[in-house]
C-alpha atoms as a printed R data frame, in Angstrom:
    type eleno elety resid chain resno       x       y       z
1   ATOM     1    CA   MET     A     1 -54.966  -5.938  18.120
2   ATOM     2    CA   VAL     A     2 -52.524  -3.140  18.447
3   ATOM     3    CA   LYS     A     3 -52.792  -1.141  21.685
4   ATOM     4    CA   TRP     A     4 -52.155   2.564  21.763
5   ATOM     5    CA   GLN     A     5 -48.962   2.744  23.939
6   ATOM     6    CA   PRO     A     6 -48.149   6.117  25.325
7   ATOM     7    CA   LEU     A     7 -44.486   6.732  25.927
8   ATOM     8    CA   LEU     A     8 -43.245   6.326  29.525
9   ATOM     9    CA   PRO     A     9 -42.843   9.571  31.545
10  ATOM    10    CA   ALA     A    10 -39.237   8.896  32.047
11  ATOM    11    CA   SER     A    11 -38.638   9.220  28.207
12  ATOM    12    CA   GLU     A    12 -37.574  12.661  27.244
13  ATOM    13    CA   PRO     A    13 -37.487  14.320  23.878
14  ATOM    14    CA   ASP     A    14 -34.362  14.092  21.910
15  ATOM    15    CA   TRP     A    15 -33.254  17.752  22.394
16  ATOM    16    CA   LYS     A    16 -30.413  17.484  19.885
17  ATOM    17    CA   LEU     A    17 -32.778  16.404  17.159
18  ATOM    18    CA   LEU     A    18 -35.324  19.168  18.099
19  ATOM    19    CA   LEU     A    19 -32.599  21.843  18.106
20  ATOM    20    CA   LEU     A    20 -31.387  20.903  14.674
21  ATOM    21    CA   TRP     A    21 -34.834  20.624  13.404
22  ATOM    22    CA   GLY     A    22 -35.754  24.019  14.828
23  ATOM    23    CA   ALA     A    23 -32.670  25.755  13.472
24  ATOM    24    CA   LEU     A    24 -33.484  24.495   9.854
25  ATOM    25    CA   VAL     A    25 -37.092  25.568  10.091
26  ATOM    26    CA   SER     A    26 -36.065  29.004  11.309
27  ATOM    27    CA   VAL     A    27 -33.574  29.380   8.537
28  ATOM    28    CA   GLY     A    28 -36.309  28.243   6.045
29  ATOM    29    CA   ILE     A    29 -38.702  31.051   7.228
30  ATOM    30    CA   VAL     A    30 -36.100  33.673   7.018
31  ATOM    31    CA   MET     A    31 -34.845  32.651   3.466
32  ATOM    32    CA   VAL     A    32 -38.258  32.074   1.973
33  ATOM    33    CA   ALA     A    33 -39.132  35.650   3.173
34  ATOM    34    CA   SER     A    34 -35.913  37.124   1.741
35  ATOM    35    CA   ALA     A    35 -35.966  35.099  -1.558
36  ATOM    36    CA   SER     A    36 -39.664  35.657  -2.404
37  ATOM    37    CA   ILE     A    37 -40.429  39.229  -1.271
38  ATOM    38    CA   ALA     A    38 -39.922  40.888  -4.675
39  ATOM    39    CA   PHE     A    39 -41.632  38.262  -6.720
40  ATOM    40    CA   ALA     A    40 -44.634  38.059  -4.326
41  ATOM    41    CA   SER     A    41 -45.087  41.834  -4.258
42  ATOM    42    CA   ALA     A    42 -44.931  42.148  -8.085
43  ATOM    43    CA   TYR     A    43 -47.211  39.178  -8.828
44  ATOM    44    CA   TYR     A    44 -49.555  39.001  -5.786
45  ATOM    45    CA   GLY     A    45 -49.585  42.510  -4.320
46  ATOM    46    CA   ASN     A    46 -48.349  41.119  -1.001
47  ATOM    47    CA   ALA     A    47 -44.703  41.039  -0.250
48  ATOM    48    CA   PHE     A    48 -45.225  38.446   2.403
49  ATOM    49    CA   TYR     A    49 -47.478  36.113   0.358
50  ATOM    50    CA   PHE     A    50 -45.125  33.197   0.184
51  ATOM    51    CA   VAL     A    51 -43.783  33.447   3.754
52  ATOM    52    CA   GLU     A    52 -47.300  33.670   5.232
53  ATOM    53    CA   ARG     A    53 -48.229  30.498   3.267
54  ATOM    54    CA   HIS     A    54 -44.861  28.848   4.341
55  ATOM    55    CA   ILE     A    55 -45.764  29.552   8.010
56  ATOM    56    CA   ILE     A    56 -49.279  28.030   7.512
57  ATOM    57    CA   PHE     A    57 -47.695  24.960   5.939
58  ATOM    58    CA   LEU     A    58 -45.261  24.667   8.863
59  ATOM    59    CA   VAL     A    59 -48.197  24.735  11.307
60  ATOM    60    CA   MET     A    60 -49.823  21.959   9.252
61  ATOM    61    CA   GLY     A    61 -46.442  20.200   9.245
62  ATOM    62    CA   VAL     A    62 -46.181  20.354  13.075
63  ATOM    63    CA   THR     A    63 -49.830  19.041  13.299
64  ATOM    64    CA   SER     A    64 -49.045  16.191  10.983
65  ATOM    65    CA   ALA     A    65 -45.831  15.530  13.042
66  ATOM    66    CA   ALA     A    66 -47.818  15.381  16.180
67  ATOM    67    CA   VAL     A    67 -50.098  12.734  14.700
68  ATOM    68    CA   VAL     A    68 -47.278  10.661  13.431
69  ATOM    69    CA   PHE     A    69 -45.576  10.822  16.747
70  ATOM    70    CA   LEU     A    70 -48.588   9.537  18.621
71  ATOM    71    CA   VAL     A    71 -48.781   6.400  16.487
72  ATOM    72    CA   PRO     A    72 -46.960   3.474  17.977
73  ATOM    73    CA   GLY     A    73 -44.463   1.469  15.990
74  ATOM    74    CA   GLU     A    74 -46.527  -1.629  15.889
75  ATOM    75    CA   LEU     A    75 -49.282   0.237  14.150
76  ATOM    76    CA   TRP     A    76 -47.024   1.720  11.568
77  ATOM    77    CA   GLN     A    77 -45.727  -1.814  10.830
78  ATOM    78    CA   LYS     A    78 -49.297  -2.971  10.057
79  ATOM    79    CA   LEU     A    79 -49.822   0.169   7.852
80  ATOM    80    CA   GLY     A    80 -46.806  -0.408   5.581
81  ATOM    81    CA   GLU     A    81 -48.669  -2.277   2.833
82  ATOM    82    CA   PRO     A    82 -51.867  -0.111   2.894
83  ATOM    83    CA   LEU     A    83 -49.905   3.070   2.724
84  ATOM    84    CA   LEU     A    84 -47.957   1.974  -0.211
85  ATOM    85    CA   ILE     A    85 -51.126   0.810  -1.996
86  ATOM    86    CA   VAL     A    86 -52.702   4.259  -1.413
87  ATOM    87    CA   ALA     A    87 -49.455   5.970  -2.644
88  ATOM    88    CA   ILE     A    88 -49.578   3.938  -5.894
89  ATOM    89    CA   MET     A    89 -53.313   4.617  -6.372
90  ATOM    90    CA   LEU     A    90 -52.697   8.370  -5.896
91  ATOM    91    CA   LEU     A    91 -49.833   8.237  -8.513
92  ATOM    92    CA   VAL     A    92 -52.317   6.861 -10.878
93  ATOM    93    CA   VAL     A    93 -54.935   9.368 -10.126
94  ATOM    94    CA   VAL     A    94 -52.639  12.272 -10.464
95  ATOM    95    CA   LEU     A    95 -51.901  11.297 -14.126
96  ATOM    96    CA   ILE     A    96 -55.681  11.508 -15.000
97  ATOM    97    CA   PRO     A    97 -56.269  14.610 -17.161
98  ATOM    98    CA   GLY     A    98 -58.530  17.150 -15.148
99  ATOM    99    CA   ILE     A    99 -57.493  15.748 -11.785
100 ATOM   100    CA   GLY     A   100 -53.733  16.083 -11.792
101 ATOM   101    CA   LYS     A   101 -52.376  19.663 -11.839
102 ATOM   102    CA   LYS     A   102 -49.697  20.335 -14.433
103 ATOM   103    CA   VAL     A   103 -47.022  22.910 -13.735
104 ATOM   104    CA   ASN     A   104 -43.980  23.554 -16.012
105 ATOM   105    CA   GLY     A   105 -44.889  20.386 -18.068
106 ATOM   106    CA   SER     A   106 -45.008  18.049 -14.997
107 ATOM   107    CA   GLN     A   107 -48.271  16.593 -13.713
108 ATOM   108    CA   ARG     A   108 -47.357  15.949 -10.069
109 ATOM   109    CA   TRP     A   109 -50.050  17.661  -7.925
110 ATOM   110    CA   ILE     A   110 -53.610  17.228  -6.931
111 ATOM   111    CA   SER     A   111 -55.138  20.605  -6.060
112 ATOM   112    CA   PHE     A   112 -57.560  21.162  -3.083
113 ATOM   113    CA   GLY     A   113 -57.954  24.937  -3.674
114 ATOM   114    CA   PHE     A   114 -55.665  26.546  -1.174
115 ATOM   115    CA   PHE     A   115 -53.258  23.572  -1.071
116 ATOM   116    CA   ALA     A   116 -51.952  21.419  -3.825
117 ATOM   117    CA   VAL     A   117 -50.500  18.012  -2.690
118 ATOM   118    CA   GLN     A   118 -47.431  16.710  -4.420
119 ATOM   119    CA   ILE     A   119 -48.074  12.961  -4.475
120 ATOM   120    CA   SER     A   120 -44.297  12.001  -4.845
121 ATOM   121    CA   GLU     A   121 -43.761  13.535  -1.381
122 ATOM   122    CA   LEU     A   122 -46.329  11.196   0.100
123 ATOM   123    CA   ALA     A   123 -44.804   8.362  -1.787
124 ATOM   124    CA   LYS     A   124 -41.412   8.933  -0.006
125 ATOM   125    CA   PHE     A   125 -42.994   8.558   3.365
126 ATOM   126    CA   ALA     A   126 -45.101   5.499   2.221
127 ATOM   127    CA   VAL     A   127 -41.863   3.732   0.791
128 ATOM   128    CA   ILE     A   128 -39.997   4.212   4.022
129 ATOM   129    CA   ILE     A   129 -42.814   2.729   6.071
130 ATOM   130    CA   PHE     A   130 -43.306  -0.036   3.676
131 ATOM   131    CA   PHE     A   131 -39.731  -1.269   3.380
132 ATOM   132    CA   ALA     A   132 -39.103  -0.760   7.090
133 ATOM   133    CA   SER     A   133 -42.189  -2.868   7.862
134 ATOM   134    CA   TYR     A   134 -41.440  -5.516   5.391
135 ATOM   135    CA   PHE     A   135 -37.787  -6.157   6.493
136 ATOM   136    CA   SER     A   136 -38.647  -6.093  10.165
137 ATOM   137    CA   ARG     A   137 -41.285  -8.704   9.762
138 ATOM   138    CA   ARG     A   138 -39.904 -11.024   7.172
139 ATOM   139    CA   GLN     A   139 -36.214 -11.450   8.129
140 ATOM   140    CA   PRO     A   140 -34.384 -13.626   7.214
141 ATOM   141    CA   VAL     A   141 -36.494 -14.904   4.284
142 ATOM   142    CA   ALA     A   142 -36.588 -11.398   2.728
143 ATOM   143    CA   VAL     A   143 -32.933 -11.207   2.228
144 ATOM   144    CA   SER     A   144 -32.217 -14.794   1.040
145 ATOM   145    CA   SER     A   145 -34.978 -15.490  -1.532
146 ATOM   146    CA   TRP     A   146 -35.030 -14.521  -5.208
147 ATOM   147    CA   LYS     A   147 -38.766 -14.765  -5.124
148 ATOM   148    CA   GLU     A   148 -38.992 -12.152  -2.325
149 ATOM   149    CA   PHE     A   149 -36.527  -9.989  -4.067
150 ATOM   150    CA   GLY     A   150 -38.417 -10.201  -7.346
151 ATOM   151    CA   ALA     A   151 -41.680  -9.228  -5.630
152 ATOM   152    CA   LEU     A   152 -40.031  -6.177  -4.085
153 ATOM   153    CA   ILE     A   153 -38.372  -5.051  -7.271
154 ATOM   154    CA   ALA     A   154 -41.752  -5.516  -9.137
155 ATOM   155    CA   VAL     A   155 -43.614  -3.182  -6.701
156 ATOM   156    CA   LEU     A   156 -40.777  -0.695  -6.692
157 ATOM   157    CA   GLY     A   157 -40.693  -0.805 -10.488
158 ATOM   158    CA   VAL     A   158 -44.451   0.016 -10.718
159 ATOM   159    CA   LEU     A   159 -43.938   2.945  -8.315
160 ATOM   160    CA   LEU     A   160 -40.937   4.378 -10.230
161 ATOM   161    CA   ALA     A   161 -42.663   3.977 -13.532
162 ATOM   162    CA   LEU     A   162 -45.539   6.097 -12.338
163 ATOM   163    CA   LEU     A   163 -43.161   8.790 -11.162
164 ATOM   164    CA   ILE     A   164 -41.373   8.877 -14.431
165 ATOM   165    CA   LEU     A   165 -44.683   9.320 -16.318
166 ATOM   166    CA   GLU     A   166 -45.466  12.532 -14.320
167 ATOM   167    CA   PRO     A   167 -42.427  13.143 -14.956
168 ATOM   168    CA   ASP     A   168 -40.609  13.487 -11.674
169 ATOM   169    CA   PHE     A   169 -37.061  12.358 -12.329
170 ATOM   170    CA   GLY     A   170 -35.655  13.717  -9.038
171 ATOM   171    CA   SER     A   171 -38.145  11.829  -6.878
172 ATOM   172    CA   THR     A   172 -37.649   8.672  -8.926
173 ATOM   173    CA   VAL     A   173 -33.918   8.751  -8.053
174 ATOM   174    CA   VAL     A   174 -34.485   9.508  -4.358
175 ATOM   175    CA   ILE     A   175 -37.137   6.857  -3.845
176 ATOM   176    CA   GLY     A   176 -35.345   4.242  -5.816
177 ATOM   177    CA   ALA     A   177 -31.957   4.885  -4.063
178 ATOM   178    CA   THR     A   178 -33.708   4.911  -0.615
179 ATOM   179    CA   SER     A   179 -35.364   1.566  -1.233
180 ATOM   180    CA   ILE     A   180 -32.145  -0.015  -2.341
181 ATOM   181    CA   ALA     A   181 -30.340   1.420   0.534
182 ATOM   182    CA   ILE     A   182 -32.851  -0.042   2.983
183 ATOM   183    CA   MET     A   183 -32.632  -3.414   1.266
184 ATOM   184    CA   PHE     A   184 -28.797  -3.294   1.529
185 ATOM   185    CA   ILE     A   185 -28.800  -2.308   5.245
186 ATOM   186    CA   ALA     A   186 -31.252  -5.091   5.938
187 ATOM   187    CA   GLY     A   187 -28.854  -7.640   4.737
188 ATOM   188    CA   LEU     A   188 -29.854  -8.351   1.067
189 ATOM   189    CA   LYS     A   189 -27.000 -10.189  -0.585
190 ATOM   190    CA   LEU     A   190 -24.684  -8.249  -2.919
191 ATOM   191    CA   ARG     A   191 -25.428 -10.688  -5.688
192 ATOM   192    CA   TYR     A   192 -28.900  -9.402  -5.947
193 ATOM   193    CA   PHE     A   193 -27.846  -5.820  -6.611
194 ATOM   194    CA   LEU     A   194 -25.626  -6.335  -9.689
195 ATOM   195    CA   PRO     A   195 -28.459  -7.186 -12.209
196 ATOM   196    CA   MET     A   196 -30.574  -4.412 -10.569
197 ATOM   197    CA   ALA     A   197 -27.789  -1.849 -10.849
198 ATOM   198    CA   LEU     A   198 -27.175  -2.744 -14.528
199 ATOM   199    CA   GLY     A   199 -30.855  -2.652 -15.264
200 ATOM   200    CA   ALA     A   200 -31.144   0.824 -13.548
201 ATOM   201    CA   LEU     A   201 -28.265   2.268 -15.410
202 ATOM   202    CA   GLY     A   202 -29.722   1.013 -18.708
203 ATOM   203    CA   MET     A   203 -33.076   2.403 -17.978
204 ATOM   204    CA   LEU     A   204 -31.687   5.812 -16.952
205 ATOM   205    CA   ALA     A   205 -29.611   5.959 -20.107
206 ATOM   206    CA   ALA     A   206 -32.634   5.110 -22.263
207 ATOM   207    CA   LEU     A   207 -34.740   7.772 -20.535
208 ATOM   208    CA   ALA     A   208 -32.151  10.359 -21.025
209 ATOM   209    CA   VAL     A   209 -31.828   9.517 -24.749
210 ATOM   210    CA   ALA     A   210 -35.554   9.035 -25.380
211 ATOM   211    CA   SER     A   211 -36.662  12.349 -23.868
212 ATOM   212    CA   PRO     A   212 -35.263  15.487 -25.614
213 ATOM   213    CA   TYR     A   213 -35.687  17.806 -22.669
214 ATOM   214    CA   ARG     A   214 -33.763  15.437 -20.327
215 ATOM   215    CA   LEU     A   215 -30.919  14.998 -22.803
216 ATOM   216    CA   LYS     A   216 -30.805  18.830 -23.267
217 ATOM   217    CA   ARG     A   217 -30.674  19.240 -19.393
218 ATOM   218    CA   LEU     A   218 -27.664  16.953 -19.264
219 ATOM   219    CA   VAL     A   219 -25.851  18.704 -22.175
220 ATOM   220    CA   THR     A   220 -26.649  22.197 -20.598
221 ATOM   221    CA   PHE     A   221 -25.413  21.100 -17.190
222 ATOM   222    CA   LEU     A   222 -22.024  20.198 -18.678
223 ATOM   223    CA   ASP     A   223 -21.604  23.758 -20.168
224 ATOM   224    CA   PRO     A   224 -24.446  26.077 -19.259
225 ATOM   225    CA   TRP     A   225 -22.545  29.135 -20.596
226 ATOM   226    CA   ALA     A   226 -22.780  27.630 -24.092
227 ATOM   227    CA   ASP     A   227 -26.500  28.614 -24.018
228 ATOM   228    CA   GLN     A   228 -26.766  30.957 -21.162
229 ATOM   229    CA   PHE     A   229 -29.867  32.768 -22.517
230 ATOM   230    CA   ASN     A   230 -31.907  29.738 -23.274
231 ATOM   231    CA   SER     A   231 -31.537  26.224 -21.715
232 ATOM   232    CA   GLY     A   232 -28.599  27.275 -19.478
233 ATOM   233    CA   TYR     A   233 -30.206  30.426 -18.197
234 ATOM   234    CA   GLN     A   234 -31.394  29.136 -14.808
235 ATOM   235    CA   LEU     A   235 -27.975  27.595 -13.992
236 ATOM   236    CA   THR     A   236 -25.869  30.533 -15.012
237 ATOM   237    CA   GLN     A   237 -28.072  32.918 -12.961
238 ATOM   238    CA   SER     A   238 -27.511  30.518 -10.016
239 ATOM   239    CA   LEU     A   239 -23.766  30.464 -10.531
240 ATOM   240    CA   ILE     A   240 -23.772  34.285 -10.756
241 ATOM   241    CA   ALA     A   241 -25.397  34.262  -7.364
242 ATOM   242    CA   PHE     A   242 -22.695  32.004  -5.886
243 ATOM   243    CA   GLY     A   243 -19.994  34.312  -7.369
244 ATOM   244    CA   ARG     A   244 -21.551  37.497  -5.886
245 ATOM   245    CA   GLY     A   245 -21.760  35.840  -2.431
246 ATOM   246    CA   GLU     A   246 -18.057  35.308  -2.101
247 ATOM   247    CA   TRP     A   247 -16.963  34.485   1.600
248 ATOM   248    CA   PHE     A   248 -19.519  36.350   3.654
249 ATOM   249    CA   GLY     A   249 -22.282  37.349   1.219
250 ATOM   250    CA   VAL     A   250 -23.865  40.629   0.191
251 ATOM   251    CA   GLY     A   251 -26.015  40.787   3.302
252 ATOM   252    CA   LEU     A   252 -29.335  39.239   4.141
253 ATOM   253    CA   GLY     A   253 -32.014  40.683   2.012
254 ATOM   254    CA   ASN     A   254 -29.548  42.230  -0.434
255 ATOM   255    CA   SER     A   255 -29.617  39.582  -3.240
256 ATOM   256    CA   VAL     A   256 -29.749  40.831  -6.776
257 ATOM   257    CA   GLN     A   257 -30.466  37.502  -8.397
258 ATOM   258    CA   LYS     A   258 -33.897  37.211  -6.697
259 ATOM   259    CA   LEU     A   259 -35.062  40.329  -8.429
260 ATOM   260    CA   PHE     A   260 -36.529  38.355 -11.424
261 ATOM   261    CA   PHE     A   261 -33.133  37.091 -12.640
262 ATOM   262    CA   LEU     A   262 -33.139  33.710 -11.083
263 ATOM   263    CA   PRO     A   263 -36.375  31.603 -11.591
264 ATOM   264    CA   GLU     A   264 -37.591  29.490  -8.691
265 ATOM   265    CA   ALA     A   265 -35.580  31.582  -6.396
266 ATOM   266    CA   HIS     A   266 -37.658  30.637  -3.169
267 ATOM   267    CA   THR     A   267 -38.113  27.019  -4.146
268 ATOM   268    CA   ASP     A   268 -35.602  24.784  -6.080
269 ATOM   269    CA   PHE     A   269 -32.833  27.340  -6.168
270 ATOM   270    CA   ILE     A   270 -33.134  28.984  -2.778
271 ATOM   271    CA   PHE     A   271 -29.644  27.706  -1.922
272 ATOM   272    CA   ALA     A   272 -28.259  30.041  -4.506
273 ATOM   273    CA   ILE     A   273 -29.854  32.975  -2.761
274 ATOM   274    CA   ILE     A   274 -28.520  31.784   0.551
275 ATOM   275    CA   ALA     A   275 -24.975  31.655  -1.112
276 ATOM   276    CA   GLU     A   276 -25.362  35.117  -2.365
277 ATOM   277    CA   GLU     A   277 -26.747  36.640   0.761
278 ATOM   278    CA   ILE     A   278 -24.680  34.927   3.537
279 ATOM   279    CA   GLY     A   279 -21.788  33.661   1.392
280 ATOM   280    CA   LEU     A   280 -19.597  30.531   1.613
281 ATOM   281    CA   ILE     A   281 -19.299  30.660   5.375
282 ATOM   282    CA   GLY     A   282 -23.066  30.750   5.814
283 ATOM   283    CA   CYS     A   283 -23.547  27.823   3.334
284 ATOM   284    CA   VAL     A   284 -20.975  25.751   5.148
285 ATOM   285    CA   LEU     A   285 -22.753  26.385   8.531
286 ATOM   286    CA   LEU     A   286 -26.146  25.521   6.982
287 ATOM   287    CA   LEU     A   287 -24.728  22.235   5.508
288 ATOM   288    CA   ALA     A   288 -23.179  21.547   8.917
289 ATOM   289    CA   ILE     A   289 -26.692  21.777  10.425
290 ATOM   290    CA   PHE     A   290 -27.901  19.306   7.841
291 ATOM   291    CA   ALA     A   291 -24.926  16.935   8.485
292 ATOM   292    CA   GLY     A   292 -25.667  17.094  12.283
293 ATOM   293    CA   LEU     A   293 -29.365  16.241  11.686
294 ATOM   294    CA   ILE     A   294 -28.478  13.340   9.441
295 ATOM   295    CA   LYS     A   295 -25.883  12.063  11.825
296 ATOM   296    CA   ARG     A   296 -28.347  12.201  14.766
297 ATOM   297    CA   THR     A   297 -30.891  10.339  12.702
298 ATOM   298    CA   LEU     A   298 -28.407   7.577  11.927
299 ATOM   299    CA   THR     A   299 -27.235   7.413  15.587
300 ATOM   300    CA   ILE     A   300 -30.880   6.888  16.672
301 ATOM   301    CA   ALA     A   301 -31.315   4.212  13.906
302 ATOM   302    CA   SER     A   302 -28.207   2.427  15.308
303 ATOM   303    CA   ARG     A   303 -29.531   2.672  18.844
304 ATOM   304    CA   CYS     A   304 -32.958   1.155  17.788
305 ATOM   305    CA   TYR     A   305 -31.164  -1.735  15.976
306 ATOM   306    CA   ASN     A   306 -29.153  -2.601  19.112
307 ATOM   307    CA   ARG     A   307 -32.388  -2.655  20.972
308 ATOM   308    CA   HIS     A   308 -34.097  -4.922  18.397
309 ATOM   309    CA   LEU     A   309 -36.466  -2.096  17.409
310 ATOM   310    CA   PHE     A   310 -35.890  -3.142  13.752
311 ATOM   311    CA   PHE     A   311 -38.777  -1.288  12.162
312 ATOM   312    CA   TYR     A   312 -37.700   1.955  13.649
313 ATOM   313    CA   ALA     A   313 -33.995   1.192  12.777
314 ATOM   314    CA   TYR     A   314 -34.865   0.732   9.067
315 ATOM   315    CA   ALA     A   315 -37.259   3.695   9.084
316 ATOM   316    CA   CYS     A   316 -34.750   6.036  10.663
317 ATOM   317    CA   PHE     A   317 -32.176   4.911   8.189
318 ATOM   318    CA   GLY     A   318 -34.597   5.515   5.344
319 ATOM   319    CA   VAL     A   319 -35.211   9.057   6.591
320 ATOM   320    CA   ALA     A   320 -31.547   9.795   6.825
321 ATOM   321    CA   ILE     A   321 -31.076   8.541   3.142
322 ATOM   322    CA   VAL     A   322 -33.985  10.698   1.829
323 ATOM   323    CA   LEU     A   323 -32.759  13.857   3.639
324 ATOM   324    CA   SER     A   324 -29.130  13.247   2.515
325 ATOM   325    CA   LEU     A   325 -30.050  12.723  -1.156
326 ATOM   326    CA   GLN     A   326 -32.398  15.730  -1.309
327 ATOM   327    CA   VAL     A   327 -29.800  17.975   0.204
328 ATOM   328    CA   PHE     A   328 -27.078  16.660  -2.133
329 ATOM   329    CA   ILE     A   329 -29.134  16.899  -5.226
330 ATOM   330    CA   ASN     A   330 -30.593  20.291  -4.444
331 ATOM   331    CA   VAL     A   331 -27.207  21.853  -3.569
332 ATOM   332    CA   GLY     A   332 -25.544  20.049  -6.462
333 ATOM   333    CA   VAL     A   333 -28.077  21.344  -8.915
334 ATOM   334    CA   SER     A   334 -27.747  24.879  -7.503
335 ATOM   335    CA   CYS     A   335 -23.864  24.919  -7.858
336 ATOM   336    CA   GLY     A   336 -23.811  23.149 -11.186
337 ATOM   337    CA   LEU     A   337 -22.497  19.779 -10.021
338 ATOM   338    CA   LEU     A   338 -25.624  17.926 -11.123
339 ATOM   339    CA   PRO     A   339 -28.297  18.294 -13.958
340 ATOM   340    CA   THR     A   340 -31.326  20.321 -13.082
341 ATOM   341    CA   LYS     A   341 -33.943  18.407 -10.893
342 ATOM   342    CA   GLY     A   342 -37.092  19.669  -9.380
343 ATOM   343    CA   LEU     A   343 -36.258  18.780  -5.683
344 ATOM   344    CA   THR     A   344 -36.653  21.099  -2.755
345 ATOM   345    CA   LEU     A   345 -34.094  21.683   0.030
346 ATOM   346    CA   PRO     A   346 -35.683  19.996   3.094
347 ATOM   347    CA   PHE     A   347 -37.184  22.609   5.616
348 ATOM   348    CA   ILE     A   348 -35.675  25.547   3.625
349 ATOM   349    CA   SER     A   349 -37.415  25.698   0.273
350 ATOM   350    CA   TYR     A   350 -41.028  26.961  -0.095
351 ATOM   351    CA   GLY     A   351 -43.256  23.964  -0.774
352 ATOM   352    CA   GLY     A   352 -46.182  22.657   1.432
353 ATOM   353    CA   SER     A   353 -46.051  18.996   0.728
354 ATOM   354    CA   SER     A   354 -42.277  18.642   1.141
355 ATOM   355    CA   LEU     A   355 -42.376  20.660   4.505
356 ATOM   356    CA   ILE     A   356 -45.266  18.605   5.870
357 ATOM   357    CA   ILE     A   357 -43.700  15.299   4.844
358 ATOM   358    CA   CYS     A   358 -40.270  16.245   6.217
359 ATOM   359    CA   CYS     A   359 -41.750  17.244   9.511
360 ATOM   360    CA   SER     A   360 -43.637  13.945   9.604
361 ATOM   361    CA   MET     A   361 -40.544  11.932   8.947
362 ATOM   362    CA   LEU     A   362 -38.576  13.607  11.745
363 ATOM   363    CA   ALA     A   363 -41.591  13.081  14.125
364 ATOM   364    CA   LEU     A   364 -41.154   9.332  13.354
365 ATOM   365    CA   VAL     A   365 -37.455   9.602  14.197
366 ATOM   366    CA   MET     A   366 -38.228  11.387  17.492
367 ATOM   367    CA   ARG     A   367 -40.760   8.634  18.483
368 ATOM   368    CA   ALA     A   368 -38.106   6.087  17.598
369 ATOM   369    CA   SER     A   369 -35.492   7.910  19.787
370 ATOM   370    CA   MET     A   370 -37.877   8.179  22.790
371 ATOM   371    CA   GLU     A   371 -38.924   4.470  22.574
372 ATOM   372    CA   ALA     A   372 -35.334   3.409  22.244
373 ATOM   373    CA   ASN     A   373 -34.599   5.325  25.524
374 ATOM   374    CA   VAL     A   374 -37.062   3.371  27.536
375 ATOM   375    CA   VAL     A   375 -36.039  -0.132  26.127
376 ATOM   376    CA   PRO     A   376 -32.946  -1.677  27.712
377 ATOM   377    CA   GLN     A   377 -30.354  -2.883  25.146
378 ATOM   378    CA   THR     A   378 -31.022  -6.476  26.143
379 ATOM   379    CA   GLN     A   379 -34.881  -6.056  25.896
380 ATOM   380    CA   THR     A   380 -36.750  -6.923  22.684
381 ATOM   381    CA   ALA     A   381 -39.784  -4.677  22.509
382 ATOM   382    CA   VAL     A   382 -40.701  -4.488  18.789
383 ATOM   383    CA   THR     A   383 -38.931  -7.671  17.939
384 ATOM   384    CA   ASN     A   384 -38.683  -9.897  14.990
385 ATOM   385    CA   PRO     A   385 -38.711 -13.484  16.351
386 ATOM   386    CA   SER     A   386 -37.187 -15.171  13.166
387 ATOM   387    CA   ARG     A   387 -34.421 -12.753  13.132
388 ATOM   388    CA   LEU     A   388 -33.750 -13.220  16.892
389 ATOM   389    CA   ARG     A   389 -33.779 -17.007  16.351
390 ATOM   390    CA   ARG     A   390 -31.211 -16.611  13.598
391 ATOM   391    CA   GLU     A   391 -28.889 -14.387  15.629
392 ATOM   392    CA   SER     A   392 -29.156 -16.884  18.677
393 ATOM   393    CA   MET     A   393 -28.186 -19.736  16.275
394 ATOM   394    CA   VAL     A   394 -25.162 -17.715  15.008
395 ATOM   395    CA   ALA     A   395 -24.159 -16.889  18.549
396 ATOM   396    CA   GLY     A   396 -24.418 -20.574  19.569
397 ATOM   397    CA   GLU     A   397 -22.333 -21.653  16.614
398 ATOM   398    CA   MET     A   398 -19.632 -19.203  17.496
399 ATOM   399    CA   SER     A   399 -19.509 -20.260  21.055
């Protein structure tokens, strides 16, 4: 039975992580207010409609983070499979007509009145917990058996297929890449990845060709100005925002593109408004904060690994990959580097599900950091006996 293990008094919060987290959340509040004020005033009669809801979601995110933080690693390890099963069940439920909420042709949400939950965001958290738990418990068998590998790919395939049916192509890429990255860092042999990579590329190509809107997005992304008033409208308006921002921006609150020119200005394309209002220098500083947060998360993952806290090590690595991919894809879409995807900018874009899950993921990283601080490097707190035996045998052979 897992005991509830409070952190030792000597363990202090990771202040660097908290500072970076707080900086991003603060920027998010300011930019959601700035990007949405005109739209909210015109359509809801309240200029602060979205920022008020954003703050409520932030409170919910902090509450969720507190709950995640209080759960010990051993319990999260036991919850890996149940969480994934619940995520798959919810991905099935969201596809049922009348239950799933459809927006812009995608059926990704389950509405609870005030709040609509985006199931793919819950799936991201569940996948990180599942794969971290799986590889921390089943080393070294999990990285040396075709049978184990086949079972993992089958589970992942079901999950990704459900996401494609919504469709949520962006989350499919993020969850698939994160799962593969955790497999790789856990020690899965390279020979397993070649057939999987070829299969994934073939599937992506087939999806792009089979779905007219995806193929159109790809063509538009290559030359948005060829159809700037139809399929290329959103991207061209985003690029105009970047051009207007120049080095230092037009000033906070002075964006023109948010005045009904750029759709989704406070959600998927908020980075374009940031570029317009605070310029290239502001964008670089914001990306530097993201880089610092991701680097800090990877440092915590490394420290956990050195202390044999393997579950936390893989989980922190998974969180770093999810954040990296979402930032890269969101920014890449906004500046025309990538085809349009419906992914938010973590902690910055308006979106309750994304904000709550991102806060929860960082709470898990904070817990990992604090537990690693109270575990000496030679101690094995949340250990993997089979892995430790293997490492001991290798060390013996080398000596």
